[in-house]
Short mmCIF file of C-alpha atoms in Angstrom, two decimals:
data_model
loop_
_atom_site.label_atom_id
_atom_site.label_comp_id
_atom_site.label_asym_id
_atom_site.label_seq_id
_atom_site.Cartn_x
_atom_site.Cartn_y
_atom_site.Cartn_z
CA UNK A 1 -108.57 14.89 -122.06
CA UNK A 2 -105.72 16.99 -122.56
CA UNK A 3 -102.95 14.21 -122.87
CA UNK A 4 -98.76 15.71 -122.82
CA UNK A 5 -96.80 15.15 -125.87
CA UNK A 6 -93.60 16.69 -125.73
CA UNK A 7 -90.92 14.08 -123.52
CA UNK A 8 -87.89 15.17 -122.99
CA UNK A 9 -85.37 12.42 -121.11
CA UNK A 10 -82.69 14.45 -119.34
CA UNK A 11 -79.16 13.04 -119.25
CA UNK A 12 -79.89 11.38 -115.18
CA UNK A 13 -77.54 12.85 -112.56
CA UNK A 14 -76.03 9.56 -110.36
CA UNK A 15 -74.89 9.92 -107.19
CA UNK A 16 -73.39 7.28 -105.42
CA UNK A 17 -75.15 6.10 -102.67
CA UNK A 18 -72.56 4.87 -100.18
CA UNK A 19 -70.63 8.23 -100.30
CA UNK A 20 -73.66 9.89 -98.81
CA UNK A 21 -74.94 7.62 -96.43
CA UNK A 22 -75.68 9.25 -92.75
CA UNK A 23 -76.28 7.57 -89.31
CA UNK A 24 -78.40 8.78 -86.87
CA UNK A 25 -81.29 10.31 -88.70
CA UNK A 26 -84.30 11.32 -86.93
CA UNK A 27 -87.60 9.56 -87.58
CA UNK A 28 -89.38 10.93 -90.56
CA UNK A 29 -92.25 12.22 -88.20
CA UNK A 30 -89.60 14.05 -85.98
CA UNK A 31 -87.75 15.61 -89.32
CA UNK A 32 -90.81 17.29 -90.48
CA UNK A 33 -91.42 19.50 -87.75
CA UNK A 34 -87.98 20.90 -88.86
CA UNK A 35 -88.57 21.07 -92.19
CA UNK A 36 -88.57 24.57 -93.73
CA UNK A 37 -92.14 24.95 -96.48
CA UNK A 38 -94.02 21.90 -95.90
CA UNK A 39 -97.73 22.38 -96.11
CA UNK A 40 -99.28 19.17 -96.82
CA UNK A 41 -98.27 15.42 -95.41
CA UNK A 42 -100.14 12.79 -96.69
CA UNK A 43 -99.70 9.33 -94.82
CA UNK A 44 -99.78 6.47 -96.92
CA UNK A 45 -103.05 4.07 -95.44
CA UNK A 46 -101.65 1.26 -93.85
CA UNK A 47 -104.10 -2.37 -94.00
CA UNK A 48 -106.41 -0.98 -91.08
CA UNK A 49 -106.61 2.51 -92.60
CA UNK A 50 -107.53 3.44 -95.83
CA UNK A 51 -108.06 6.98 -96.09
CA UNK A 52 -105.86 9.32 -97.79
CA UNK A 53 -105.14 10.32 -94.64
CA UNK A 54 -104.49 7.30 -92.98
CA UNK A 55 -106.08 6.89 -89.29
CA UNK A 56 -105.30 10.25 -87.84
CA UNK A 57 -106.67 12.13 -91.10
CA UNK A 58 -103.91 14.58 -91.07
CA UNK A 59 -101.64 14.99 -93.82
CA UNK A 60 -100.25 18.36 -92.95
CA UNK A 61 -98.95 21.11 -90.02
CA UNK A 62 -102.77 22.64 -88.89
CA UNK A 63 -103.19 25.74 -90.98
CA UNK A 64 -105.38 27.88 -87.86
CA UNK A 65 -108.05 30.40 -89.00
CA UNK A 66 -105.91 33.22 -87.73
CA UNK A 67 -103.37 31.77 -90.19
CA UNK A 68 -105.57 31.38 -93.23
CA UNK A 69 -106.96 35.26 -92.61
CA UNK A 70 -103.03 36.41 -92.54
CA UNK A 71 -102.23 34.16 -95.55
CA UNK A 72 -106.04 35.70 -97.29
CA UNK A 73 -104.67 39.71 -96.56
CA UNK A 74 -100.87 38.64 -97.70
CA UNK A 75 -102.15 37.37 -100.81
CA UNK A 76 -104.43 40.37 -101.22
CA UNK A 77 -101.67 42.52 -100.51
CA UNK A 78 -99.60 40.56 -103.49
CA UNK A 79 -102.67 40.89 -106.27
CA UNK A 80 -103.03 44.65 -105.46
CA UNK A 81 -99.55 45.26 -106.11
CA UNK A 82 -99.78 43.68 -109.38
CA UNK A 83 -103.23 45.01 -110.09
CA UNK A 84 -104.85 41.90 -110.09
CA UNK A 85 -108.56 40.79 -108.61
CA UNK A 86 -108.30 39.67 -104.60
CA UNK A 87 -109.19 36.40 -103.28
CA UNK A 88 -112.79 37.20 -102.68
CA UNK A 89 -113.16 38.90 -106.29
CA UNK A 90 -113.33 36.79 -109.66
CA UNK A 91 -110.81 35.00 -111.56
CA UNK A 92 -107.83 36.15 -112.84
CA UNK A 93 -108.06 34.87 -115.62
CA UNK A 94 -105.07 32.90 -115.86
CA UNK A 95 -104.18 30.17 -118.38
CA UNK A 96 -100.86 28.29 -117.42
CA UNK A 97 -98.53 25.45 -119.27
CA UNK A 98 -96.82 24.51 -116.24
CA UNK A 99 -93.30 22.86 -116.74
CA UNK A 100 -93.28 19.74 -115.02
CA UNK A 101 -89.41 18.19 -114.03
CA UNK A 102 -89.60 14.58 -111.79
CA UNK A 103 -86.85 13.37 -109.68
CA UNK A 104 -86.26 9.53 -109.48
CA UNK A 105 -84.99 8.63 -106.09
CA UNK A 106 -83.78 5.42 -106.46
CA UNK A 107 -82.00 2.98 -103.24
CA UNK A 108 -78.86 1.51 -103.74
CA UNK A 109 -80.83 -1.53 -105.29
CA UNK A 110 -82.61 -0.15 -107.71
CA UNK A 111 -85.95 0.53 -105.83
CA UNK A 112 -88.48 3.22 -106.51
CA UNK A 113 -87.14 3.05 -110.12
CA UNK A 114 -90.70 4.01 -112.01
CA UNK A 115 -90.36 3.76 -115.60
CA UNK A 116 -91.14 6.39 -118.10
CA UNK A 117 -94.29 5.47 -119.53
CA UNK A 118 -95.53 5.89 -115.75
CA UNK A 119 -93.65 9.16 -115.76
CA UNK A 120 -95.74 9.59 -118.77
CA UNK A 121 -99.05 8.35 -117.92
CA UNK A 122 -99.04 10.44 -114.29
CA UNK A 123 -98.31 13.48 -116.92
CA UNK A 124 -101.66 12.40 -118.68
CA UNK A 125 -103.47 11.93 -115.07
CA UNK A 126 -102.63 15.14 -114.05
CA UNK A 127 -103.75 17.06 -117.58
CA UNK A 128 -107.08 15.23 -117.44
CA UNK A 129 -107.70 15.68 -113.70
CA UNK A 130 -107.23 19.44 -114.79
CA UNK A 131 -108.67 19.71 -118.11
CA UNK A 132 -111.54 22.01 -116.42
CA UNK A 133 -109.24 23.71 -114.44
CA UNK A 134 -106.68 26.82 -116.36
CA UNK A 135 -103.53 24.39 -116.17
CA UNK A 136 -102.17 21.90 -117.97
CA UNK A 137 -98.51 20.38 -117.33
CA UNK A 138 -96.08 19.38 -119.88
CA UNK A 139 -93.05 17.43 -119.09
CA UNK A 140 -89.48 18.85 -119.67
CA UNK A 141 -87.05 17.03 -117.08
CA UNK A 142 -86.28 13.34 -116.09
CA UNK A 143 -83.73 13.12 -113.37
CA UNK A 144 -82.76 9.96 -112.07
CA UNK A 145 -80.36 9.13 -108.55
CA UNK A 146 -78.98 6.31 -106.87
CA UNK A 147 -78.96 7.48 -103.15
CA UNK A 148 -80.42 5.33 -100.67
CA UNK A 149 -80.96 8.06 -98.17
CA UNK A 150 -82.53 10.71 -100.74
CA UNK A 151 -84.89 7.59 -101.47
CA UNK A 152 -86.17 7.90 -97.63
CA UNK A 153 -86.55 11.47 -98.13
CA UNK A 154 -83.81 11.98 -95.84
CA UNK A 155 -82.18 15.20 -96.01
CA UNK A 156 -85.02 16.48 -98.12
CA UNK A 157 -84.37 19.94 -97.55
CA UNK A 158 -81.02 19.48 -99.15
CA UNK A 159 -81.59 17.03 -101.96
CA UNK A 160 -84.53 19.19 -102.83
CA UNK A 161 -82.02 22.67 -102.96
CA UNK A 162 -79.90 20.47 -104.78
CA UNK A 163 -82.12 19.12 -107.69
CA UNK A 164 -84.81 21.81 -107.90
CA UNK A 165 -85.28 23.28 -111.39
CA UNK A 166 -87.02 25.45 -113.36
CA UNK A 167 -88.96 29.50 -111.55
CA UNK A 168 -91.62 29.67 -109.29
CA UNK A 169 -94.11 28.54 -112.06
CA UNK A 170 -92.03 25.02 -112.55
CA UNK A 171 -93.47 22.24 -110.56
CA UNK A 172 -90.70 19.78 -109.28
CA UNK A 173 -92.25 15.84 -108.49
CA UNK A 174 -89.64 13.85 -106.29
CA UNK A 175 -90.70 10.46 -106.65
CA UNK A 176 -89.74 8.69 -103.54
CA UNK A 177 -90.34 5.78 -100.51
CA UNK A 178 -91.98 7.26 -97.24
CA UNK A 179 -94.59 6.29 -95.23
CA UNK A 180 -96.77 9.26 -97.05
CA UNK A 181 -98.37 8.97 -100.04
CA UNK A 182 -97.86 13.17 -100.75
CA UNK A 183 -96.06 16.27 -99.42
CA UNK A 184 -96.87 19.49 -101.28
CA UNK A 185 -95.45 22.90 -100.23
CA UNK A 186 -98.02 25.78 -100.97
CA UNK A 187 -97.10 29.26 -103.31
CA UNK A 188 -96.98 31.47 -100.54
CA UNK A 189 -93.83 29.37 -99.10
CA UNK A 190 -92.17 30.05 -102.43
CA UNK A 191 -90.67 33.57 -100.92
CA UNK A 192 -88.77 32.42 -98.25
CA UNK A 193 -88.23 28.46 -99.17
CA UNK A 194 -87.96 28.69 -102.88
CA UNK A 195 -85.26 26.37 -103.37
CA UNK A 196 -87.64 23.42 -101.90
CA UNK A 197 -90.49 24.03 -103.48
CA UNK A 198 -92.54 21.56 -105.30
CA UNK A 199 -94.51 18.02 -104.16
CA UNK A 200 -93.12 14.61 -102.74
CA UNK A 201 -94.92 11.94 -104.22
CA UNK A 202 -94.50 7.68 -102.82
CA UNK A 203 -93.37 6.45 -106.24
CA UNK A 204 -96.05 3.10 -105.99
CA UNK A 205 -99.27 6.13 -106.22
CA UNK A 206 -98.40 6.26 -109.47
CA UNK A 207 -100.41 4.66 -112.04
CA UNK A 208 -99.05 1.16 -112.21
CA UNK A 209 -98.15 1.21 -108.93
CA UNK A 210 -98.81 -1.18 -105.83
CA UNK A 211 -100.35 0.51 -103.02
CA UNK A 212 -104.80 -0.23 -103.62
CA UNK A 213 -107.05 2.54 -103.83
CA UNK A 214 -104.33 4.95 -104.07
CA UNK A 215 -102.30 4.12 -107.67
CA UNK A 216 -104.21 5.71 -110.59
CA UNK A 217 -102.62 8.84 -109.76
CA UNK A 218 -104.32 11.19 -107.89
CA UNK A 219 -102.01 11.66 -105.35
CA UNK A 220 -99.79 14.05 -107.96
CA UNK A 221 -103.29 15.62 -108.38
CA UNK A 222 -104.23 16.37 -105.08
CA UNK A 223 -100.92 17.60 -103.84
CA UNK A 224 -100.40 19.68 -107.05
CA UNK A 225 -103.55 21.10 -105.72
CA UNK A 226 -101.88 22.09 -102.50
CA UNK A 227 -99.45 23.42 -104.63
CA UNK A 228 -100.79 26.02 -106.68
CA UNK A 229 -102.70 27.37 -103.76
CA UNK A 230 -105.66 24.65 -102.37
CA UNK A 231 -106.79 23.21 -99.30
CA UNK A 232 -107.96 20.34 -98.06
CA UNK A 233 -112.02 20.35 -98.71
CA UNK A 234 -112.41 19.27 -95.10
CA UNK A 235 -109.79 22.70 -93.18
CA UNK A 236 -111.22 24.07 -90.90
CA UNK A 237 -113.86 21.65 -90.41
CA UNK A 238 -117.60 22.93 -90.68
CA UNK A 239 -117.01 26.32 -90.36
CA UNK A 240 -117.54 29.27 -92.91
CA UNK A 241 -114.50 29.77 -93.63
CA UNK A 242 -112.72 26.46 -93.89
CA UNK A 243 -111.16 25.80 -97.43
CA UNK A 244 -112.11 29.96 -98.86
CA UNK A 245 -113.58 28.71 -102.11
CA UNK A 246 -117.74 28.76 -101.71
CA UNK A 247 -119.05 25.89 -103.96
CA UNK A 248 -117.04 23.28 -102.36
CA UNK A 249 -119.67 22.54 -98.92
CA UNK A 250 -118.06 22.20 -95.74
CA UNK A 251 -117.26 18.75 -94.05
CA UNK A 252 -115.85 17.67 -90.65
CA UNK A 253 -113.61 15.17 -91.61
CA UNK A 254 -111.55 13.39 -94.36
CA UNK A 255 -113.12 10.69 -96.65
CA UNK A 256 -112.15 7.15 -96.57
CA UNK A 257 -113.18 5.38 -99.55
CA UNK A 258 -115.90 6.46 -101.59
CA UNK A 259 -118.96 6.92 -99.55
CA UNK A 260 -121.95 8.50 -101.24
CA UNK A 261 -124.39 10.71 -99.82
CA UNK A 262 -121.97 11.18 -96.90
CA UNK A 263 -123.22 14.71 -95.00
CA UNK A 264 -120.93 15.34 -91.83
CA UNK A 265 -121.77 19.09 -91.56
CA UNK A 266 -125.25 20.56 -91.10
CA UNK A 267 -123.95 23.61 -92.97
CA UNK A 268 -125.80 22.98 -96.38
CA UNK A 269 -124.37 20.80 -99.19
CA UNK A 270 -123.30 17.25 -99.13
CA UNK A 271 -119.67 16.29 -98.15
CA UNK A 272 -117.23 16.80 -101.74
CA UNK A 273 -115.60 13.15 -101.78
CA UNK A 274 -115.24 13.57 -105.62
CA UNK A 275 -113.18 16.24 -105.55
CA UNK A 276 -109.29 15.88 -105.78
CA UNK A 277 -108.71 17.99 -102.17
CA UNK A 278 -110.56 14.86 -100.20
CA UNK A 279 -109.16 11.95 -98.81
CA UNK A 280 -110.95 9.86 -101.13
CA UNK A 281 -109.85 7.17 -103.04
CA UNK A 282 -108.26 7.72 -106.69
CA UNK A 283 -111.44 5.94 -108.39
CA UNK A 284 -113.51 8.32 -106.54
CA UNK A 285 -112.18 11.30 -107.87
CA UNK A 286 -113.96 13.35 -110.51
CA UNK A 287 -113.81 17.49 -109.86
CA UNK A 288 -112.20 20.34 -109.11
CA UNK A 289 -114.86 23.21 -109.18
CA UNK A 290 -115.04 26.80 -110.60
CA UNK A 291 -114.21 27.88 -107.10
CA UNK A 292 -111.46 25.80 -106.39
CA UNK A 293 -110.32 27.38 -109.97
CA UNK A 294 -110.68 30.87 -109.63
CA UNK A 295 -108.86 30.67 -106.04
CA UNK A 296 -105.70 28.95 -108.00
CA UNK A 297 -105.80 31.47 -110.97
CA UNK A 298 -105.60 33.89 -107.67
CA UNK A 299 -102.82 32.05 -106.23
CA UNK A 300 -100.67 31.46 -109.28
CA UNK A 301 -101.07 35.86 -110.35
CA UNK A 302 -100.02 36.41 -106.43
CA UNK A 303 -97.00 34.00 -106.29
CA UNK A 304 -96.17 32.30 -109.09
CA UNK A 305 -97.23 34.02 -112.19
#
């Protein structure tokens, strides 16, 4: 386990929450649709659904296979240039400290206000989820706010373009209250939407936190996944190409819970509910493989190294 040592507490930025208040906001679910580099929308499981995914077992905008072949050649395209090994070739050998800043999104009352040893201990979750992986994240930024609306994730676009630190290689957390546990954009977005980039995280996944089965941490994990370049083990269903990374076997569907032995493809290999791009729950979580390594070593020379 790979555990972060270095804390540094940033002076918090306050704004006040009444002096940004809005009326009329369109539902979360309607905002979305608008909302520029978001890859990845995790719904937090309600009593009757437990899944990562909740009961529709989407958490994100379909990626199509004529969109993941585009993405594949862009990214190929990106690797030449730099003289790097494609997608389909072998690692690229990268080995990154990734500087981690989180955003505290408190309500006018005080909600959502985590404390820093959780801050701390996601910071451990995340190294140890990774420790077979090239990456490792070390914490340079606390930022706390008093804004009810930011809270929401209202307005994320611009509280996001407002509190977003650090390159392309710096991974912004805003902890705040949706009905998602995750939102992750992915490092080809970074381009175009650079000023947004980063993961949305329900501040009760984290480990202390109140919502079961899902607050050990592995929601940071599995959209920090997303990320630096991942998909869900279960895109495009059981089809050859579905995630791109070849020792992670094909499923239909996400996981709920933590069912061993579960097989819903007949292409060969049992379904991957240990690994941090399922649905699964937190306790179930063990891996991410070589594959699933080599394609983010990929990802992080094309866009973000």
């Amino acid at each position: 386990m790979r555990l972060t040592q270095h804390l540094c507490l940033v002076a918090a930025t306050v704004v006040g929450a009444s002096a940004l208040s809005v009326v009329g906001l369109a539902a979360p679910a309607q905002a979305r649709v608008a909302d520029p580099g978001v890859s990845c929308l995790t719904p937090t499981p309600g009593p009757a659904a437990e899944a990562r995914g909740g009961a529709s077992g989407v958490d994100h905008a379909p990626v199509s296979a004529s969109e993941q072949r585009a993405i594949a050649r862009r990214t190929n395209g990106r690797l030449a240039a730099k003289g790097a090994p494609g997608v389909s070739g072998s690692s690229a050998a990268v080995a990154a400290s990734v500087p981690v800043y989180v955003h505290v999104m408190r309500d006018a009352a005080g909600n959502g206000d985590v404390t820093n040893r959780q801050i701390t201990r996601q910071i451990a979750v995340l190294n140890s989820d990774f420790s077979d992986t090239s990456y490792s994240f070390d914490l340079v930024g606390i930022d706390r706010y008093n804004n009810s609306t930011w809270h929401k994730d209202r307005q994320s676009a611009t509280y996001r373009a407002q509190t977003r630190k650090g390159g392309a290689d710096a991974l912004n957390i805003w902890l705040v209250d949706f009905k998602y546990l995750g939102i992750a954009t992915f490092p080809w977005d970074y381009a175009k939407h650079g000023e947004i980039d980063g993961i949305r995280v329900h501040y009760d996944s984290l480990p202390g936190g109140s919502i079961t089965n899902f607050n050990l941490g592995g929601t940071a994990t599995h959209e920090a996944g997303h990320w630096l370049g991942l998909y869900h083990t279960f895109q495009g269903g059981c089809t050859e190409l579905n995630d791109e990374v070849e020792d992670t076997p094909a499923q239909s569907s996400p996981t709920s819970g933590c069912p061993e032995g579960r097989d819903s493809c007949p292409l060969p290999g049992l379904d991957p509910i240990h690994n941090y791009m399922d649905y699964s729950w937190d306790s179930c979580y063990t891996e991410f493989t070589q594959g699933q390594d080599a394609r983010m070593d990929q990802m992080w020379a094309a866009y973000r190294g």
